PDB file of C-alpha atoms in Angstrom:
ATOM      1  CA  UNK A   1      13.420   3.764  -2.980  1.00  0.00           C
ATOM      2  CA  UNK A   2      14.580   3.151   0.397  1.00  0.00           C
ATOM      3  CA  UNK A   3      11.091   1.937   2.206  1.00  0.00           C
ATOM      4  CA  UNK A   4       9.523  -0.920   0.583  1.00  0.00           C
ATOM      5  CA  UNK A   5       6.763  -1.201   3.223  1.00  0.00           C
ATOM      6  CA  UNK A   6       4.710  -4.195   1.570  1.00  0.00           C
ATOM      7  CA  UNK A   7       5.905  -7.683   2.242  1.00  0.00           C
ATOM      8  CA  UNK A   8       3.207  -9.480   0.045  1.00  0.00           C
ATOM      9  CA  UNK A   9       0.198  -8.973  -1.869  1.00  0.00           C
ATOM     10  CA  UNK A  10      -2.460 -11.385   0.032  1.00  0.00           C
ATOM     11  CA  UNK A  11      -5.267 -10.838  -1.976  1.00  0.00           C
ATOM     12  CA  UNK A  12      -6.518  -8.679  -5.322  1.00  0.00           C
ATOM     13  CA  UNK A  13     -10.003  -8.104  -7.142  1.00  0.00           C
ATOM     14  CA  UNK A  14      -8.339  -6.173 -10.288  1.00  0.00           C
ATOM     15  CA  UNK A  15      -9.578  -2.734 -10.444  1.00  0.00           C
ATOM     16  CA  UNK A  16     -11.619  -3.047  -7.114  1.00  0.00           C
ATOM     17  CA  UNK A  17      -9.656  -4.077  -4.107  1.00  0.00           C
ATOM     18  CA  UNK A  18      -6.481  -5.247  -2.758  1.00  0.00           C
ATOM     19  CA  UNK A  19      -5.215  -6.423   0.627  1.00  0.00           C
ATOM     20  CA  UNK A  20      -1.417  -6.406   1.388  1.00  0.00           C
ATOM     21  CA  UNK A  21       0.523  -7.441   4.284  1.00  0.00           C
ATOM     22  CA  UNK A  22       3.691  -5.495   6.214  1.00  0.00           C
ATOM     23  CA  UNK A  23       5.256  -7.590   9.073  1.00  0.00           C
ATOM     24  CA  UNK A  24       6.623  -4.898  11.331  1.00  0.00           C
ATOM     25  CA  UNK A  25       9.904  -5.831  12.540  1.00  0.00           C
ATOM     26  CA  UNK A  26      11.986  -4.393  15.564  1.00  0.00           C
ATOM     27  CA  UNK A  27      15.081  -4.113  13.048  1.00  0.00           C
ATOM     28  CA  UNK A  28      13.136  -1.393  11.120  1.00  0.00           C
ATOM     29  CA  UNK A  29      15.563   1.604  11.215  1.00  0.00           C
ATOM     30  CA  UNK A  30      13.078   4.100  12.091  1.00  0.00           C
ATOM     31  CA  UNK A  31      12.483   2.486  15.235  1.00  0.00           C
ATOM     32  CA  UNK A  32      15.833   3.770  16.644  1.00  0.00           C
ATOM     33  CA  UNK A  33      14.808   7.261  16.807  1.00  0.00           C
ATOM     34  CA  UNK A  34      10.958   7.089  17.085  1.00  0.00           C
ATOM     35  CA  UNK A  35      10.842   6.473  20.167  1.00  0.00           C
ATOM     36  CA  UNK A  36      13.911   4.960  22.220  1.00  0.00           C
ATOM     37  CA  UNK A  37      12.214   2.759  24.697  1.00  0.00           C
ATOM     38  CA  UNK A  38       8.933   2.883  23.348  1.00  0.00           C
ATOM     39  CA  UNK A  39       8.909   2.253  19.676  1.00  0.00           C
ATOM     40  CA  UNK A  40       5.862   3.500  17.491  1.00  0.00           C
ATOM     41  CA  UNK A  41       5.776   3.362  13.674  1.00  0.00           C
ATOM     42  CA  UNK A  42       5.471   6.747  12.489  1.00  0.00           C
ATOM     43  CA  UNK A  43       2.066   7.990  11.190  1.00  0.00           C
ATOM     44  CA  UNK A  44       3.842   9.074   7.729  1.00  0.00           C
ATOM     45  CA  UNK A  45       5.100   5.616   7.285  1.00  0.00           C
ATOM     46  CA  UNK A  46       1.486   4.218   7.697  1.00  0.00           C
ATOM     47  CA  UNK A  47       0.241   6.711   5.089  1.00  0.00           C
ATOM     48  CA  UNK A  48       3.183   5.269   2.985  1.00  0.00           C
ATOM     49  CA  UNK A  49       1.989   1.699   3.716  1.00  0.00           C
ATOM     50  CA  UNK A  50      -1.349   2.543   2.228  1.00  0.00           C
ATOM     51  CA  UNK A  51       0.019   4.641  -0.697  1.00  0.00           C
ATOM     52  CA  UNK A  52       2.231   1.702  -1.723  1.00  0.00           C
ATOM     53  CA  UNK A  53      -0.802  -0.777  -1.570  1.00  0.00           C
ATOM     54  CA  UNK A  54      -2.800   1.591  -3.524  1.00  0.00           C
ATOM     55  CA  UNK A  55      -0.129   2.100  -6.095  1.00  0.00           C
ATOM     56  CA  UNK A  56      -0.075  -1.757  -6.305  1.00  0.00           C
ATOM     57  CA  UNK A  57      -3.645  -2.140  -6.982  1.00  0.00           C
ATOM     58  CA  UNK A  58      -3.812   0.685  -9.830  1.00  0.00           C
ATOM     59  CA  UNK A  59      -0.751  -0.109 -11.536  1.00  0.00           C
ATOM     60  CA  UNK A  60      -1.466  -4.155 -11.445  1.00  0.00           C
ATOM     61  CA  UNK A  61      -5.057  -3.482 -12.495  1.00  0.00           C
ATOM     62  CA  UNK A  62      -3.598  -1.588 -15.699  1.00  0.00           C
ATOM     63  CA  UNK A  63      -1.297  -4.144 -16.461  1.00  0.00           C
ATOM     64  CA  UNK A  64       1.709  -2.148 -15.255  1.00  0.00           C
ATOM     65  CA  UNK A  65       1.380   0.238 -18.184  1.00  0.00           C
ATOM     66  CA  UNK A  66       0.730   3.182 -15.758  1.00  0.00           C
ATOM     67  CA  UNK A  67       2.614   4.980 -12.934  1.00  0.00           C
ATOM     68  CA  UNK A  68       0.231   5.836  -9.927  1.00  0.00           C
ATOM     69  CA  UNK A  69       1.474   9.046  -7.948  1.00  0.00           C
ATOM     70  CA  UNK A  70       0.038   9.936  -4.794  1.00  0.00           C
ATOM     71  CA  UNK A  71      -1.490  13.634  -4.991  1.00  0.00           C
ATOM     72  CA  UNK A  72      -3.797  13.926  -2.161  1.00  0.00           C
ATOM     73  CA  UNK A  73      -4.371  12.508   1.517  1.00  0.00           C
ATOM     74  CA  UNK A  74      -7.799  13.207   2.933  1.00  0.00           C
ATOM     75  CA  UNK A  75      -8.984  12.483   6.573  1.00  0.00           C
ATOM     76  CA  UNK A  76      -6.132  10.435   7.557  1.00  0.00           C
ATOM     77  CA  UNK A  77      -6.953   9.089  11.065  1.00  0.00           C
ATOM     78  CA  UNK A  78      -4.143   7.154  13.550  1.00  0.00           C
ATOM     79  CA  UNK A  79      -6.258   5.304  15.867  1.00  0.00           C
ATOM     80  CA  UNK A  80      -3.668   2.990  17.749  1.00  0.00           C
ATOM     81  CA  UNK A  81       0.221   2.762  17.762  1.00  0.00           C
ATOM     82  CA  UNK A  82       1.779   0.359  15.420  1.00  0.00           C
ATOM     83  CA  UNK A  83       4.686  -1.530  17.268  1.00  0.00           C
ATOM     84  CA  UNK A  84       7.498  -3.955  16.499  1.00  0.00           C
ATOM     85  CA  UNK A  85       6.010  -7.647  16.046  1.00  0.00           C
ATOM     86  CA  UNK A  86       2.601  -6.163  14.557  1.00  0.00           C
ATOM     87  CA  UNK A  87       1.257  -7.732  11.178  1.00  0.00           C
ATOM     88  CA  UNK A  88      -0.347  -4.771   9.330  1.00  0.00           C
ATOM     89  CA  UNK A  89      -3.119  -5.781   6.839  1.00  0.00           C
ATOM     90  CA  UNK A  90      -3.632  -2.817   4.394  1.00  0.00           C
ATOM     91  CA  UNK A  91      -6.927  -2.876   2.544  1.00  0.00           C
ATOM     92  CA  UNK A  92      -7.485  -0.735  -0.307  1.00  0.00           C
ATOM     93  CA  UNK A  93     -11.005  -0.213  -1.908  1.00  0.00           C
ATOM     94  CA  UNK A  94     -11.566   1.815  -5.090  1.00  0.00           C
ATOM     95  CA  UNK A  95     -14.025   4.649  -4.599  1.00  0.00           C
ATOM     96  CA  UNK A  96     -13.838   6.110  -8.095  1.00  0.00           C
ATOM     97  CA  UNK A  97     -11.519   5.776 -11.031  1.00  0.00           C
ATOM     98  CA  UNK A  98     -11.169   7.445 -14.270  1.00  0.00           C
ATOM     99  CA  UNK A  99      -8.592   7.541 -16.706  1.00  0.00           C
ATOM    100  CA  UNK A 100      -6.284  10.034 -15.223  1.00  0.00           C
ATOM    101  CA  UNK A 101      -7.485  10.102 -11.480  1.00  0.00           C
ATOM    102  CA  UNK A 102      -8.333   7.470  -8.953  1.00  0.00           C
ATOM    103  CA  UNK A 103      -9.580   7.945  -5.399  1.00  0.00           C
ATOM    104  CA  UNK A 104      -9.063   5.016  -2.775  1.00  0.00           C
ATOM    105  CA  UNK A 105     -10.249   4.269   0.745  1.00  0.00           C
ATOM    106  CA  UNK A 106      -7.448   2.572   2.631  1.00  0.00           C
ATOM    107  CA  UNK A 107      -7.474   1.094   5.904  1.00  0.00           C
ATOM    108  CA  UNK A 108      -4.707  -0.457   8.054  1.00  0.00           C
ATOM    109  CA  UNK A 109      -5.529  -3.020  10.764  1.00  0.00           C
ATOM    110  CA  UNK A 110      -3.759  -4.965  13.227  1.00  0.00           C
ATOM    111  CA  UNK A 111      -5.340  -8.196  14.202  1.00  0.00           C
ATOM    112  CA  UNK A 112      -8.604  -7.074  12.893  1.00  0.00           C
ATOM    113  CA  UNK A 113      -8.409  -3.754  14.558  1.00  0.00           C
ATOM    114  CA  UNK A 114      -8.221  -0.634  12.681  1.00  0.00           C
ATOM    115  CA  UNK A 115      -5.055   1.607  13.480  1.00  0.00           C
ATOM    116  CA  UNK A 116      -4.953   4.063  10.502  1.00  0.00           C
ATOM    117  CA  UNK A 117      -7.256   4.923   7.956  1.00  0.00           C
ATOM    118  CA  UNK A 118      -7.188   7.491   4.821  1.00  0.00           C
ATOM    119  CA  UNK A 119      -8.690   8.458   1.590  1.00  0.00           C
ATOM    120  CA  UNK A 120      -5.849   8.719  -0.916  1.00  0.00           C
ATOM    121  CA  UNK A 121      -6.106  10.243  -4.257  1.00  0.00           C
ATOM    122  CA  UNK A 122      -3.673   9.112  -7.109  1.00  0.00           C
ATOM    123  CA  UNK A 123      -3.021  10.693 -10.691  1.00  0.00           C
ATOM    124  CA  UNK A 124      -2.720   8.037 -13.180  1.00  0.00           C
ATOM    125  CA  UNK A 125       0.394   8.529 -15.769  1.00  0.00           C
ATOM    126  CA  UNK A 126       1.782   6.961 -18.608  1.00  0.00           C
ATOM    127  CA  UNK A 127       4.841   4.560 -17.330  1.00  0.00           C
ATOM    128  CA  UNK A 128       7.012   5.647 -19.868  1.00  0.00           C
ATOM    129  CA  UNK A 129       8.444   8.832 -18.355  1.00  0.00           C
ATOM    130  CA  UNK A 130       9.031   7.250 -15.233  1.00  0.00           C
ATOM    131  CA  UNK A 131      10.675   3.789 -15.907  1.00  0.00           C
ATOM    132  CA  UNK A 132      12.762   3.305 -18.996  1.00  0.00           C
ATOM    133  CA  UNK A 133      12.567  -0.140 -20.599  1.00  0.00           C
ATOM    134  CA  UNK A 134      15.391  -1.902 -18.245  1.00  0.00           C
ATOM    135  CA  UNK A 135      13.748  -0.305 -15.343  1.00  0.00           C
ATOM    136  CA  UNK A 136      10.145  -1.655 -16.092  1.00  0.00           C
ATOM    137  CA  UNK A 137      11.522  -4.955 -16.406  1.00  0.00           C
ATOM    138  CA  UNK A 138      12.849  -4.915 -12.807  1.00  0.00           C
ATOM    139  CA  UNK A 139       9.367  -3.259 -11.701  1.00  0.00           C
ATOM    140  CA  UNK A 140       7.611  -6.372 -13.335  1.00  0.00           C
ATOM    141  CA  UNK A 141      10.012  -8.877 -11.513  1.00  0.00           C
ATOM    142  CA  UNK A 142       9.227  -7.069  -8.252  1.00  0.00           C
ATOM    143  CA  UNK A 143       5.445  -7.153  -8.630  1.00  0.00           C
ATOM    144  CA  UNK A 144       5.686 -10.605  -9.496  1.00  0.00           C
ATOM    145  CA  UNK A 145       7.446 -11.150  -6.132  1.00  0.00           C
ATOM    146  CA  UNK A 146       4.746  -9.500  -4.262  1.00  0.00           C
ATOM    147  CA  UNK A 147       2.274 -11.449  -5.934  1.00  0.00           C
ATOM    148  CA  UNK A 148       3.762 -14.929  -5.632  1.00  0.00           C
ATOM    149  CA  UNK A 149       1.041 -16.491  -3.503  1.00  0.00           C
ATOM    150  CA  UNK A 150      -1.612 -14.041  -4.178  1.00  0.00           C
ATOM    151  CA  UNK A 151      -5.297 -14.945  -4.316  1.00  0.00           C
ATOM    152  CA  UNK A 152      -7.110 -13.285  -7.190  1.00  0.00           C
ATOM    153  CA  UNK A 153     -10.815 -12.662  -7.258  1.00  0.00           C
ATOM    154  CA  UNK A 154     -13.474 -11.213  -5.034  1.00  0.00           C
ATOM    155  CA  UNK A 155     -12.044 -10.316  -1.552  1.00  0.00           C
ATOM    156  CA  UNK A 156     -14.922 -11.119   1.253  1.00  0.00           C
ATOM    157  CA  UNK A 157     -15.827  -8.479   3.617  1.00  0.00           C
ATOM    158  CA  UNK A 158     -14.548  -9.178   7.158  1.00  0.00           C
ATOM    159  CA  UNK A 159     -17.501  -9.829   9.781  1.00  0.00           C
TER     160      UNK A 159
END
């Protein structure tokens, strides 16, 4: 994947919630064209941040034995621009989860201010057709790296 948009998983409450972090750097290649002299992170990449965080919650909660695929984006709203130097906090909350489908409420914040939100639906699939055994080992290593300082347990609501 060209864009890994999550730097770390800050907190996880398995099968319920996840908080991830992305530091937006001036060196991100999308800023060259979006927009010269007035850099703004594209909305599609904000959705991708939320989708990657949602994927991580679903896959980690099921012991990496599934592959979560984004199938629907609903009620996406972009409330403020995200600029170089911003630190995105991506909060994911499971609204519903079944064996083959999960619906997540996702919110992206900068300094506690909501910059984007959406409801994302994922299909839950067997991991084998997506990742052969050797690739699964690399995925496990990648997740372990993202979770190196993760706090596991209930995530308190922000005041």
